[in-house]
PDB file of C-alpha atoms in Angstrom:
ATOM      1  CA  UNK Q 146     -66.239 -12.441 -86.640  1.00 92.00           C
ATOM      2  CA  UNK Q 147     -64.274 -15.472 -85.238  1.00 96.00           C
ATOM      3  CA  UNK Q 148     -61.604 -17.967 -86.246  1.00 98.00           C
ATOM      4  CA  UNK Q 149     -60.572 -21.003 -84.712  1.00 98.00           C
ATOM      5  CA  UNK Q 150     -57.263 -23.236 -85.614  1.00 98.00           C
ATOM      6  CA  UNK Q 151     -55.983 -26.077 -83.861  1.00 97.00           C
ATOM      7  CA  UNK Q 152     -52.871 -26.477 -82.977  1.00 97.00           C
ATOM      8  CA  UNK Q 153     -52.382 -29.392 -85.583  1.00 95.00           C
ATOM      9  CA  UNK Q 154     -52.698 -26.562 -88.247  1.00 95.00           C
ATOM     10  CA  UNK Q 155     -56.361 -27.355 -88.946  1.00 96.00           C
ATOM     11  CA  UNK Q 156     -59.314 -24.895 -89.574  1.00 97.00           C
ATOM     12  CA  UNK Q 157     -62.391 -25.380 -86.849  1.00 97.00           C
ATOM     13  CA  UNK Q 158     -65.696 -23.904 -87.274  1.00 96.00           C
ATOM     14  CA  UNK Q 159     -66.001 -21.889 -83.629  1.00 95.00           C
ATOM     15  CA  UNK Q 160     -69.835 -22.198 -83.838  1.00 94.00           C
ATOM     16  CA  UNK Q 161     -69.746 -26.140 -83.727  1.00 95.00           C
ATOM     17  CA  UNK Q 162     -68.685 -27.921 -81.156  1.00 93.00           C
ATOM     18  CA  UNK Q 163     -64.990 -28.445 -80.337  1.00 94.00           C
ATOM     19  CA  UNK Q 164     -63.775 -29.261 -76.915  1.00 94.00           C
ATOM     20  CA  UNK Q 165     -64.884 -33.093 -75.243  1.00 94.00           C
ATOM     21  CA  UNK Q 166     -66.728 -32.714 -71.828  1.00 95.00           C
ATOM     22  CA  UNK Q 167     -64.373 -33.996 -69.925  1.00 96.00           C
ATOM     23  CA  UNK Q 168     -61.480 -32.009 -70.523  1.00 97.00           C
ATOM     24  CA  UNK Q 169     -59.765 -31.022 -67.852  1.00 97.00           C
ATOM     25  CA  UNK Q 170     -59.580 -27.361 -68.921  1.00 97.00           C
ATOM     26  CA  UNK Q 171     -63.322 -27.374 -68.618  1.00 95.00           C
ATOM     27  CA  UNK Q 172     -63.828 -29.499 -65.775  1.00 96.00           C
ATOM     28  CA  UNK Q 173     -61.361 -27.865 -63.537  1.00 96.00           C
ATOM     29  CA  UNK Q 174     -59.753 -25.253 -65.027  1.00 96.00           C
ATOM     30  CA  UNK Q 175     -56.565 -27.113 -65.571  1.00 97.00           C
ATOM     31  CA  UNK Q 176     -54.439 -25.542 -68.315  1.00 98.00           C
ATOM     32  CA  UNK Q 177     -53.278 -22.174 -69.318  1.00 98.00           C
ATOM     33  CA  UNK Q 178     -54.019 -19.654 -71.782  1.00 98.00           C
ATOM     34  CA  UNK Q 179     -52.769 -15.993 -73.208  1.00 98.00           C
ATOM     35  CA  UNK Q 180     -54.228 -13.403 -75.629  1.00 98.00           C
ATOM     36  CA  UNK Q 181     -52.412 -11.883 -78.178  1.00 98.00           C
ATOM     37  CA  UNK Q 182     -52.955  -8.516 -79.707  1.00 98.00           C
ATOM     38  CA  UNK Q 183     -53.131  -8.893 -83.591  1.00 98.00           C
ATOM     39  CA  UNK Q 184     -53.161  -4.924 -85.120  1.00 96.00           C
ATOM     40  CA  UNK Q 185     -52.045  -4.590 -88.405  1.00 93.00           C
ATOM     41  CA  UNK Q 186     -51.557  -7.899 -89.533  1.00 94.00           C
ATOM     42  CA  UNK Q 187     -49.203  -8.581 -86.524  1.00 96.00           C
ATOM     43  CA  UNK Q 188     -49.059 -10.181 -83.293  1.00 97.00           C
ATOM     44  CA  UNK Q 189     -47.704  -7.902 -80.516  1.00 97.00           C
ATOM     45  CA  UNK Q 190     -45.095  -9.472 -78.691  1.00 97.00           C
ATOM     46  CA  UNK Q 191     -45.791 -12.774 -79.705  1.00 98.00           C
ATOM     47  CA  UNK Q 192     -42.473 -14.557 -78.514  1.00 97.00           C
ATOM     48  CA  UNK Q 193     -43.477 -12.591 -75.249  1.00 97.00           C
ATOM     49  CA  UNK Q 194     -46.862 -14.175 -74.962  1.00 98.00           C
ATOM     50  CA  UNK Q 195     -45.095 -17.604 -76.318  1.00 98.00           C
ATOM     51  CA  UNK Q 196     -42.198 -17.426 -73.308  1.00 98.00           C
ATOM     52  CA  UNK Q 197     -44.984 -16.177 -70.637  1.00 97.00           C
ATOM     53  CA  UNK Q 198     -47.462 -19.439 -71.409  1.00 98.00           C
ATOM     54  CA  UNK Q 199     -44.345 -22.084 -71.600  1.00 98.00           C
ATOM     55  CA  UNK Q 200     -43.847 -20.399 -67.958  1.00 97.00           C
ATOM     56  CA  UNK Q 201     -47.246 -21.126 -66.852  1.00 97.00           C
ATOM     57  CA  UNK Q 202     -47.029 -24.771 -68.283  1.00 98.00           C
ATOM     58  CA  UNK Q 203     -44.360 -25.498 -66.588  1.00 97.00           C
ATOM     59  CA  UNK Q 204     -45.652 -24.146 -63.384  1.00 96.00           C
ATOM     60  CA  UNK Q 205     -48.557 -26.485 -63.752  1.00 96.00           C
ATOM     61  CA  UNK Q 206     -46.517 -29.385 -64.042  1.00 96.00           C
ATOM     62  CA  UNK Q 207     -47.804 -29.339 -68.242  1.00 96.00           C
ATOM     63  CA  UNK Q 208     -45.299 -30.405 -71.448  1.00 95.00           C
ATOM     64  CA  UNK Q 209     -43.756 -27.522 -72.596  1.00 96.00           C
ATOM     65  CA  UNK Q 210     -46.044 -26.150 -75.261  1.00 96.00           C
ATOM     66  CA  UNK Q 211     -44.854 -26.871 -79.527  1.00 97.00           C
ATOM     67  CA  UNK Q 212     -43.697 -22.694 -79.422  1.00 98.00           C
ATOM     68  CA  UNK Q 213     -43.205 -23.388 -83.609  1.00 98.00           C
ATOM     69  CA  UNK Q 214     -46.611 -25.007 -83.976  1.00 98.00           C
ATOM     70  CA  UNK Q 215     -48.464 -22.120 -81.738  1.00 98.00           C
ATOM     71  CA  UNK Q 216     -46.393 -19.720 -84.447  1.00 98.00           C
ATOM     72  CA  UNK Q 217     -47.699 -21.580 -87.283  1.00 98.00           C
ATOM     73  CA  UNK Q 218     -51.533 -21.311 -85.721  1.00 98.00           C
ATOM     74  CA  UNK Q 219     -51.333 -17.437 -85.070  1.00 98.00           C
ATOM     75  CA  UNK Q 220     -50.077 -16.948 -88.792  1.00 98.00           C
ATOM     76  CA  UNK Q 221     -52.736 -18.922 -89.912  1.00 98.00           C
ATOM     77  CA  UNK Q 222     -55.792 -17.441 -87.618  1.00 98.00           C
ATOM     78  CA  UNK Q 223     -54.086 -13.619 -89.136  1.00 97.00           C
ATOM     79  CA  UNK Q 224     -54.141 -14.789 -92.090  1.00 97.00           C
ATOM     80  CA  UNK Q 225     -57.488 -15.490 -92.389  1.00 96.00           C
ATOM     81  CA  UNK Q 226     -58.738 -11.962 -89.906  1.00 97.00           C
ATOM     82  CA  UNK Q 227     -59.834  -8.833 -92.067  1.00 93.00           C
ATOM     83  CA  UNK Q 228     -57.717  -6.394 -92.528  1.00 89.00           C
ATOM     84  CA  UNK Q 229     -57.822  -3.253 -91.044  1.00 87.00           C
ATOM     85  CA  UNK Q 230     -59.450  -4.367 -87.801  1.00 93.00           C
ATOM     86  CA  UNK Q 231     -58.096  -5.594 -84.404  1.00 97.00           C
ATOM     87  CA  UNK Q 232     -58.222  -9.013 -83.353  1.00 98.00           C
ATOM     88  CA  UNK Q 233     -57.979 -10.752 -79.838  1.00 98.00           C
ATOM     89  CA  UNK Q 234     -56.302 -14.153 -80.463  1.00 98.00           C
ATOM     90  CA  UNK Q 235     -56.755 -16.477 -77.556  1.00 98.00           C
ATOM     91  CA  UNK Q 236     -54.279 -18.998 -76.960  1.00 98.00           C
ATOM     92  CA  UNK Q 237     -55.903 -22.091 -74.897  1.00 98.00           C
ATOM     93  CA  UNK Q 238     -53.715 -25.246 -73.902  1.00 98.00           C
ATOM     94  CA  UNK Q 239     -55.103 -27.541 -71.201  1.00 98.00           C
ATOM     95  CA  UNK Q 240     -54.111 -30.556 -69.680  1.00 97.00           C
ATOM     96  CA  UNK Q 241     -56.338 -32.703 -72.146  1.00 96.00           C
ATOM     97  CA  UNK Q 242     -58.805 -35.386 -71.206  1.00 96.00           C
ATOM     98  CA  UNK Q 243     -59.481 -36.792 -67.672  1.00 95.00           C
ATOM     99  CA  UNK Q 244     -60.627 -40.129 -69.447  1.00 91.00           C
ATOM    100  CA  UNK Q 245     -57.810 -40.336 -71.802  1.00 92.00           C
ATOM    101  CA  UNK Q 246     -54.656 -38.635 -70.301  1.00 88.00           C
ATOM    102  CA  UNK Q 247     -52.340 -40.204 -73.418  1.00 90.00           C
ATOM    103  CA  UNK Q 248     -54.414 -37.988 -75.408  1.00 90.00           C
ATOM    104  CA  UNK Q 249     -52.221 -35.390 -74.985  1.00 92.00           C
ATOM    105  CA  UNK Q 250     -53.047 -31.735 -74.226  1.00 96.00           C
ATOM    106  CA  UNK Q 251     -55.834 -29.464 -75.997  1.00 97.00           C
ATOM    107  CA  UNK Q 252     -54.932 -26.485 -77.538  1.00 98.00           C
ATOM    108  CA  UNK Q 253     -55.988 -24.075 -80.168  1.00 98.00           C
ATOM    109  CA  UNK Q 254     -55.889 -20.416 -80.867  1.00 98.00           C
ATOM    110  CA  UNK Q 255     -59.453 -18.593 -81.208  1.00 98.00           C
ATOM    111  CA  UNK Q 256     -59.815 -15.173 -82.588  1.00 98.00           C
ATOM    112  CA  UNK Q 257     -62.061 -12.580 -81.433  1.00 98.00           C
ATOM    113  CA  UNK Q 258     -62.734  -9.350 -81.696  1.00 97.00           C
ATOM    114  CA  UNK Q 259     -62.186  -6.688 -79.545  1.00 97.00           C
ATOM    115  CA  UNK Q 260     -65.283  -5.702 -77.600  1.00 95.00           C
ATOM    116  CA  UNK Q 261     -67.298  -2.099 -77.851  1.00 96.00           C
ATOM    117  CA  UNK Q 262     -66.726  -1.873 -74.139  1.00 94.00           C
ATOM    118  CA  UNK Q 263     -62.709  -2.227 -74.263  1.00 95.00           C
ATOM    119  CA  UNK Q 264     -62.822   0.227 -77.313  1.00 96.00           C
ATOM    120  CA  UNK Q 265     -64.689   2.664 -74.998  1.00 96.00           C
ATOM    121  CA  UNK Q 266     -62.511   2.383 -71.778  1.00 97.00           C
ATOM    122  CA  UNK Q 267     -59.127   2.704 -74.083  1.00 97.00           C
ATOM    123  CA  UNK Q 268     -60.978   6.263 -74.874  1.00 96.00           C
ATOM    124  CA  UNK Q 269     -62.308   7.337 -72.145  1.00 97.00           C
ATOM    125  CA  UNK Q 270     -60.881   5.723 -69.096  1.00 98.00           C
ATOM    126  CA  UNK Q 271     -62.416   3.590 -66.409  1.00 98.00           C
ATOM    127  CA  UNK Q 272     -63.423   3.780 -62.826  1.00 98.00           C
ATOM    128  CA  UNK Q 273     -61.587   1.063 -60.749  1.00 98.00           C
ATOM    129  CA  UNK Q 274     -61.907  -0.154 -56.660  1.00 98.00           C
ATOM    130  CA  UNK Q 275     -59.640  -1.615 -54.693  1.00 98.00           C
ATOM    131  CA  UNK Q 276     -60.440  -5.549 -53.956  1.00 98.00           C
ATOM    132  CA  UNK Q 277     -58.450  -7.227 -51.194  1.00 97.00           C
ATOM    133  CA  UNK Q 278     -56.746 -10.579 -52.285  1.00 94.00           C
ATOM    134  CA  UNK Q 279     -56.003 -12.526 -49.290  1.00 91.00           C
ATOM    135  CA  UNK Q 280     -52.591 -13.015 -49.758  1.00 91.00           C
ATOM    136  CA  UNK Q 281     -49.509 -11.370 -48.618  1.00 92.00           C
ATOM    137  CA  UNK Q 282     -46.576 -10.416 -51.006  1.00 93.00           C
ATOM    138  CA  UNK Q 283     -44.390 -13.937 -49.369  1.00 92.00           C
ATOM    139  CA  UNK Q 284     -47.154 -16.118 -50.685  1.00 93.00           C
ATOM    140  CA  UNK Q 285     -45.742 -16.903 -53.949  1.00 92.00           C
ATOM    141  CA  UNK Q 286     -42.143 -18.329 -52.646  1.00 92.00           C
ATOM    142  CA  UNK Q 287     -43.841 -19.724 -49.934  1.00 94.00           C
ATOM    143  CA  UNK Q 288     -46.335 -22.215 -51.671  1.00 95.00           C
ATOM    144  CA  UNK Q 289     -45.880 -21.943 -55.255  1.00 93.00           C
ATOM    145  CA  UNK Q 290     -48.460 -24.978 -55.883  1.00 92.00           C
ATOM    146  CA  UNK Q 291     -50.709 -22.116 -55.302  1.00 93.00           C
ATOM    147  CA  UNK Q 292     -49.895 -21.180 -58.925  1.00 93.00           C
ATOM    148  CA  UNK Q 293     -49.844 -17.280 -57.994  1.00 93.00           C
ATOM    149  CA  UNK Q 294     -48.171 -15.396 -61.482  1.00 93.00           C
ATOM    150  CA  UNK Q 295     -49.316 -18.469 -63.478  1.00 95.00           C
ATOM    151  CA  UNK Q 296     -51.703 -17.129 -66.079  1.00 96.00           C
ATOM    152  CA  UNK Q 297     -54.137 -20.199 -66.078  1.00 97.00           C
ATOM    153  CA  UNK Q 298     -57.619 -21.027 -66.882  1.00 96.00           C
ATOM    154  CA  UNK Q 299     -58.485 -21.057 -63.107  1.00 95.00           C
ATOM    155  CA  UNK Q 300     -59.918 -17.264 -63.322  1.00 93.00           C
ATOM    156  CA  UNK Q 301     -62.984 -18.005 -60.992  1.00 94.00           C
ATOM    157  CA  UNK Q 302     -61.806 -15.635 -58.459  1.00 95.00           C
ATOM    158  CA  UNK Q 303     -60.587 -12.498 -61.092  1.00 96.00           C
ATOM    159  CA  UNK Q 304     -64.434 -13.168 -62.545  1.00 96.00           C
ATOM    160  CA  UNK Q 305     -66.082 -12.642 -59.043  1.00 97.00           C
ATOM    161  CA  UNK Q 306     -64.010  -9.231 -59.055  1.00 98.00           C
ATOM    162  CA  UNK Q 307     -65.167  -8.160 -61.593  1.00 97.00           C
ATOM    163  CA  UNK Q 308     -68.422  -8.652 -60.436  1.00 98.00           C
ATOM    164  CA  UNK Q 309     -68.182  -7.117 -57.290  1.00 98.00           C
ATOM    165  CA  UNK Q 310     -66.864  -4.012 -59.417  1.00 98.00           C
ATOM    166  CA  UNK Q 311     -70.012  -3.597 -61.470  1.00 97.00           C
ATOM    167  CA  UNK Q 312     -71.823  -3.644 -58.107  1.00 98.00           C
ATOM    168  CA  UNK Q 313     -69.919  -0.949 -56.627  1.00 97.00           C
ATOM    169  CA  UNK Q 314     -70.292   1.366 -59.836  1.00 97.00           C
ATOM    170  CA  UNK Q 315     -67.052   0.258 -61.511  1.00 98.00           C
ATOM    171  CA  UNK Q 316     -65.481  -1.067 -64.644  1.00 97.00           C
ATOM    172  CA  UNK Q 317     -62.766  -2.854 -63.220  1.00 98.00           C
ATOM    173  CA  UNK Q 318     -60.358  -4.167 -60.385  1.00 98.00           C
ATOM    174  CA  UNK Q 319     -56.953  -3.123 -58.706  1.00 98.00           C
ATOM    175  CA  UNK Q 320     -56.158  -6.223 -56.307  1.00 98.00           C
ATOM    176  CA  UNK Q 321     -54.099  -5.526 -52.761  1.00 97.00           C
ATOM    177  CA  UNK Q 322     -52.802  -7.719 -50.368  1.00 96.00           C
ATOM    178  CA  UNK Q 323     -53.547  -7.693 -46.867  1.00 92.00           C
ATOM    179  CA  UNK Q 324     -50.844  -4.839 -45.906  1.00 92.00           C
ATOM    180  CA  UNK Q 325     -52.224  -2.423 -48.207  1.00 93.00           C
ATOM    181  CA  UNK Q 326     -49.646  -3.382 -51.384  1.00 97.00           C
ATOM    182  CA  UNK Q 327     -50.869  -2.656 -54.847  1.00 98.00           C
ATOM    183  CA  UNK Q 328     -50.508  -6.143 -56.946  1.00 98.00           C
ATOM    184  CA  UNK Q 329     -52.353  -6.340 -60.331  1.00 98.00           C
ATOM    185  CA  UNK Q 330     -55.791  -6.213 -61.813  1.00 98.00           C
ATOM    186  CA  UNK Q 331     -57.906  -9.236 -62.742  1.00 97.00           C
ATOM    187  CA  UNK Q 332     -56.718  -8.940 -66.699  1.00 95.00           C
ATOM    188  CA  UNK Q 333     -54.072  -6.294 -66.400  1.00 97.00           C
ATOM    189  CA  UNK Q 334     -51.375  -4.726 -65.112  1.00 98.00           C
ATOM    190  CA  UNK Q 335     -51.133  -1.400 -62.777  1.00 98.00           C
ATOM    191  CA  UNK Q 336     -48.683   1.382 -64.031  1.00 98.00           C
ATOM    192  CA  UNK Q 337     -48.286   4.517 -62.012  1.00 98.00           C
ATOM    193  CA  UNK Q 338     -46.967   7.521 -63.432  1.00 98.00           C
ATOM    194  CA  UNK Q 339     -45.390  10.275 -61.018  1.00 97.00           C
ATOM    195  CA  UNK Q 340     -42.819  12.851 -61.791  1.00 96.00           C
ATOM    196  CA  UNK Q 341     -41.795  11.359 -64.736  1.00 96.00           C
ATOM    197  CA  UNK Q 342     -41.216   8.418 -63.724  1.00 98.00           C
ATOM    198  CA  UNK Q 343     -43.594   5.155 -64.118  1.00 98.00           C
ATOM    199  CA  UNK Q 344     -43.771   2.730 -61.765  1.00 98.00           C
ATOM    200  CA  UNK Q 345     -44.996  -1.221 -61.844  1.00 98.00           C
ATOM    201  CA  UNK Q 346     -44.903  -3.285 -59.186  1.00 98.00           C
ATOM    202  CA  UNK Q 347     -42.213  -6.581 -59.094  1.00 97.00           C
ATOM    203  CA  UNK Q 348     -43.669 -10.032 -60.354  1.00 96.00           C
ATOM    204  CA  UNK Q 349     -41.891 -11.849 -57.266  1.00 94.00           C
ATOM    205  CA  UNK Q 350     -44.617 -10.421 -55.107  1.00 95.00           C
ATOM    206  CA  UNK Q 351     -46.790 -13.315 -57.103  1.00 94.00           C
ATOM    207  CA  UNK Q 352     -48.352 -11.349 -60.013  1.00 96.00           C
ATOM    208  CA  UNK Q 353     -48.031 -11.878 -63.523  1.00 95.00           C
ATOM    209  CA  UNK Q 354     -45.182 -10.041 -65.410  1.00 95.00           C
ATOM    210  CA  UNK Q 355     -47.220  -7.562 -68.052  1.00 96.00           C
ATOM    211  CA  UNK Q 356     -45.874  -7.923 -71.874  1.00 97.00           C
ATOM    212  CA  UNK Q 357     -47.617  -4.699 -72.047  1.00 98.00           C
ATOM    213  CA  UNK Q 358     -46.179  -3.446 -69.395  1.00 98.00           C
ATOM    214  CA  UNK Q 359     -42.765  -4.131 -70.847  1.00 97.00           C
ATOM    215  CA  UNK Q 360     -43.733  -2.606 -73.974  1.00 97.00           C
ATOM    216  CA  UNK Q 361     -45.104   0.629 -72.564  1.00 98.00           C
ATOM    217  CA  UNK Q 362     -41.336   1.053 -70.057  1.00 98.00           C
ATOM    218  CA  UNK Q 363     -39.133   0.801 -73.670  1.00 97.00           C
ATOM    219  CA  UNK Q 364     -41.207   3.010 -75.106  1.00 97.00           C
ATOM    220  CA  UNK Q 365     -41.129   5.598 -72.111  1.00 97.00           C
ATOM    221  CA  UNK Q 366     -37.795   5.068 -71.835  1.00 97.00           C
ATOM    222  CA  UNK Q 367     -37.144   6.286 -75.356  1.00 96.00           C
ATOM    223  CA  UNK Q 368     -39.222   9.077 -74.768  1.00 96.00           C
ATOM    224  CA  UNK Q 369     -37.077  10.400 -71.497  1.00 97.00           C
ATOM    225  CA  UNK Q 370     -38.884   8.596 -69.106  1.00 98.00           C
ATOM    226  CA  UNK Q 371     -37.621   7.073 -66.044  1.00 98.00           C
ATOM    227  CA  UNK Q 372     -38.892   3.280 -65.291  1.00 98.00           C
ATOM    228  CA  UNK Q 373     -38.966   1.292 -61.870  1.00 98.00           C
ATOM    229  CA  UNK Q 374     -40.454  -1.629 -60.895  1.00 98.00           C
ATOM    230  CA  UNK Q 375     -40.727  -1.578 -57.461  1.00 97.00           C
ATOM    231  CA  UNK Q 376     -43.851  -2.430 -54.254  1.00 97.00           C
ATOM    232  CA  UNK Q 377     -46.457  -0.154 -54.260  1.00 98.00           C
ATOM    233  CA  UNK Q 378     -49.193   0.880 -52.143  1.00 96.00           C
ATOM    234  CA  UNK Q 379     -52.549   2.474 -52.324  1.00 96.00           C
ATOM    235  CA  UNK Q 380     -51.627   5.590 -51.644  1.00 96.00           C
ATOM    236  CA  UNK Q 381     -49.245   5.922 -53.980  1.00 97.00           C
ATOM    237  CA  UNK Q 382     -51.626   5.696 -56.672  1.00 97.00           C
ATOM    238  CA  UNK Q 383     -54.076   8.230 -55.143  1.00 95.00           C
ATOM    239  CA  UNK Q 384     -51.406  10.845 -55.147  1.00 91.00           C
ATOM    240  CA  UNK Q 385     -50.528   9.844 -58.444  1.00 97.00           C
ATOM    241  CA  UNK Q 386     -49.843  12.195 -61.887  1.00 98.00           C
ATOM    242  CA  UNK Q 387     -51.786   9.158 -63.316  1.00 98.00           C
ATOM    243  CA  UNK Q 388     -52.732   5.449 -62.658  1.00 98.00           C
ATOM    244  CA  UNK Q 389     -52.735   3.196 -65.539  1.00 98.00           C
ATOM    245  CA  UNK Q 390     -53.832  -0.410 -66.257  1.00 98.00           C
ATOM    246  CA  UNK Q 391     -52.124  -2.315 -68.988  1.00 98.00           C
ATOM    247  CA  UNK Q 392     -52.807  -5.487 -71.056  1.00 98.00           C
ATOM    248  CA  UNK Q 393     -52.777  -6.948 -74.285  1.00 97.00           C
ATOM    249  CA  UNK Q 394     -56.525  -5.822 -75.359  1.00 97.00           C
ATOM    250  CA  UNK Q 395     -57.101  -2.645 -73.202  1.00 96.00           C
ATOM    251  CA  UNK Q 396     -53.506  -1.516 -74.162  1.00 98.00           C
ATOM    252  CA  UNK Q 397     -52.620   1.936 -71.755  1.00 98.00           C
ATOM    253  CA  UNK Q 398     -56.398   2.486 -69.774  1.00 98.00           C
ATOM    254  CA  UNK Q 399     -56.423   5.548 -68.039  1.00 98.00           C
ATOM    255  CA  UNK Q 400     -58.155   5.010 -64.182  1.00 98.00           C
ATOM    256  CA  UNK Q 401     -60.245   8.407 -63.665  1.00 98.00           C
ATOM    257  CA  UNK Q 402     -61.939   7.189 -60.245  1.00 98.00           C
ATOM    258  CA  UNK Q 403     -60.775   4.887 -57.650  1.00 98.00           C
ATOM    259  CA  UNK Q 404     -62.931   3.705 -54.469  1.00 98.00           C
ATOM    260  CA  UNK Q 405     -65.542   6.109 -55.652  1.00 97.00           C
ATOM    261  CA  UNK Q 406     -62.963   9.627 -55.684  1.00 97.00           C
ATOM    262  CA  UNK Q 407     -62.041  11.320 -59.189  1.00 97.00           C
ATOM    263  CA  UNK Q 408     -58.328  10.905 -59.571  1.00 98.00           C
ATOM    264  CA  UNK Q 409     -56.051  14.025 -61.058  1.00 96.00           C
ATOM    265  CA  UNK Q 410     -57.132  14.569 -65.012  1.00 97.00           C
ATOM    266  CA  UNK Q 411     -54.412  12.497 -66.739  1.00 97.00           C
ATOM    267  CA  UNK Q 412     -56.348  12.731 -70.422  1.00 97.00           C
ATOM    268  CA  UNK Q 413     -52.673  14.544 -71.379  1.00 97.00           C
ATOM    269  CA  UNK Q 414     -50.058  12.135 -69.722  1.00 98.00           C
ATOM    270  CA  UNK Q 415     -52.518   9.174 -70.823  1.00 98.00           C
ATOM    271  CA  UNK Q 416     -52.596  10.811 -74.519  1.00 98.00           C
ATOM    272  CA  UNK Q 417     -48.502  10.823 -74.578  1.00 97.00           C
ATOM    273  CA  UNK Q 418     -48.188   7.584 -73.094  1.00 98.00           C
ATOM    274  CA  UNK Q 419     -50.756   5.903 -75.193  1.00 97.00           C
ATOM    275  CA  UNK Q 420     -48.877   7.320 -78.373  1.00 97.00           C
ATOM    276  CA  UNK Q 421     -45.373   6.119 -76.608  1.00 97.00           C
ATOM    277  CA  UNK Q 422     -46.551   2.265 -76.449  1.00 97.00           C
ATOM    278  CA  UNK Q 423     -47.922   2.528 -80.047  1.00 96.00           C
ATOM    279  CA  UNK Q 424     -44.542   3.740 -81.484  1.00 95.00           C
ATOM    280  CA  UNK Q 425     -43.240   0.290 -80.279  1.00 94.00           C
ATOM    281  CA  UNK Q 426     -45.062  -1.092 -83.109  1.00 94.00           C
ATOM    282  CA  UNK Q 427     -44.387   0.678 -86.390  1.00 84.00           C
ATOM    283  CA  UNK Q 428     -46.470  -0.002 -89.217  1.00 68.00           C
TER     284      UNK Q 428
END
C-alpha cells in the first residue's frame, strides 16, 4: 500500500513515473526530506517535522518550504491510508531541475508502510556497532557548508553504515567521532537511560535534533524522570541501565548487543518507556 500527493494538492500514481532525470535531488542528492509517523489517523509531531525540514532548507541555501501546503498534502495522503494501520509518510523537497532552475523545487509526500523488519526490532530489540564518523564534535560551527544536522537527501554515507552493520552481524549503527563521543545513528537518535535519568546527546555537536527524542523526554518527565542532554561517550552506554535508539518509524528500539557484547536486559525499562512515549499521543 502506497500514496503519493504532490505538493500542488494533486493525487500521483507511485507506480508510474514521477520525478524528471535530471532533478537535482536525484542527480546529487540536493534537497531535503523527513518522515512522519501517521498512527491513528494522525501525524506525530507534524509542526515538529514541518520546523525541522524548513531548518534543513535553509541550511541548503533552499526557499523556505509552503509549511500550509505540506499540511494540506499530509491530510490528504491520511486521508486516503486505511485505517487502523501505521503509515510512514515521506516528505521529499529538492532543489528542482538542473535544466530548468525557474522550475521551482520538487516536492511531494509519499506514504509507506512500515516495514516487517522495523515492526520486529520495536519488539524485540536490535544489535548495534559502533562506526567511527570522521569528524570531531567542532566540525559543525567550524564549516557548516558541510551540512552536518541537516537532514538531507545526501544519505550515501548513513547507507554504507548500514551496510557495514549487516556485515558485522548487526541491525544497525551508533556513529562516534574521533575522541570516542557518542553522536547519533544513521536514522535515529541515541537515548541512554541510567539511574533514572535519560540522557541524549546536544545537537550543537552536529547531529540532528530527534522529534522523537523530544517526545520520549516530556513523556519521561511526566512520569518522574529526570532528562539531560548532554556529550556522551561509549562507555557510558556500555554501563548503561539501557541504550535506546529513537526515530519517527522505529519509535523507542531497545539495543540488546553492542560491538558484539549483550548489554544489561532492559525488556522492563524499554517496556515503561515505550508505554511513556505512547501516552504523548492519546487516542
Amino acid at each position: 500500500m502506497r500514496v503519493l500527493i504532490h505538493l500542488d494538492g494533486s493525487v500521483a500514481d507511485p507506480d508510474a513515473p514521477q520525478v524528471r532525470v535530471d532533478d537535482l535531488g536525484l542527480l546529487r542528492g540536493d534537497g531535503v526530506f523527513e518522515t512522519v509517523l501517521v498512527s491513528g489517523g494522525h501525524a506525530r509531531e507534524l509542526d515538529k517535522h514541518l520546523d525541522r525540514l524548513e531548518r534543513s532548507a535553509s541550511m541548503l541555501d533552499m526557499d523556505t518550504p509552503d509549511r500550509q501546503a505540506w499540511q494540506r498534502a499530509v491530510a490528504a495522503a491520511i486521508e486516503r491510508w486505511p485505517e487502523g494501520s501505521e503509515m510512514a509518510l515521506k516528505l521529499v523537497y529538492t532543489r528542482g531541475l538542473d535544466s530548468d532552475p525557474s522550475a521551482g523545487p520538487t516536492a511531494f509526500a509519499l506514504g509507506i508502510e512500515v516495514s516487517e523488519g522495523l515492526l520486529r526490532a520495536r519488539a524485540e530489540g536490535i544489535a548495534v556497532v559502533t562506526l567511527e564518523r570522521g569528524i570531531d564534535t567542532d566540525l559543525a560551527a567550524r564549516a557548516p557548508w558541510l551540512l552536518l544536522g541537516a537532514k538531507s537527501l545526501s544519505y550515501g554515507i548513513n547507507m554504507a553504515a548500514m551496510r557495514e552493520a549487516e556485515r558485522r552481524g548487526a541491525e544497525d549503527v551508533i556513529f562516534t567521532a574521533g575522541d570516542g563521543t557518542v553522536l547519533e545513528g544513521p536514522i535515529a537518535n541515541v537515548v541512554v537511560a541510567d539511574g533514572g535519568t535519560l540522557y541524549t546527546p546536544p545537537p550543537s555537536i552536529g547531529i540532528l535534533p530527534g522529534t522523537t527524542q523530544a517526545g520520549l523526554f516530556r513523556a519521561a518527565e511526566r512520569a518522574g524522570w529526570s532528562t539531560k542532554i548532554e556529550p556522551l561517550r561509549i562507555e557510558d552506554l556500555r554501563g548503561a541501565d539501557g541504550v535506546f535508539l529513537t526515530s519517527s518509524i522505529r519509535k523507542v528500539t531497545r539495543v540488546h548487543t553492542l560491538d558484539g557484547v549483550q548489554l544489561p536486559d532492559s525488556r522492563t525499562l524499554h517496556a515503561e518507556l515505550a508505554a511513556a512515549y505512547e501516552s504523548e499521543y492519546p487516542g
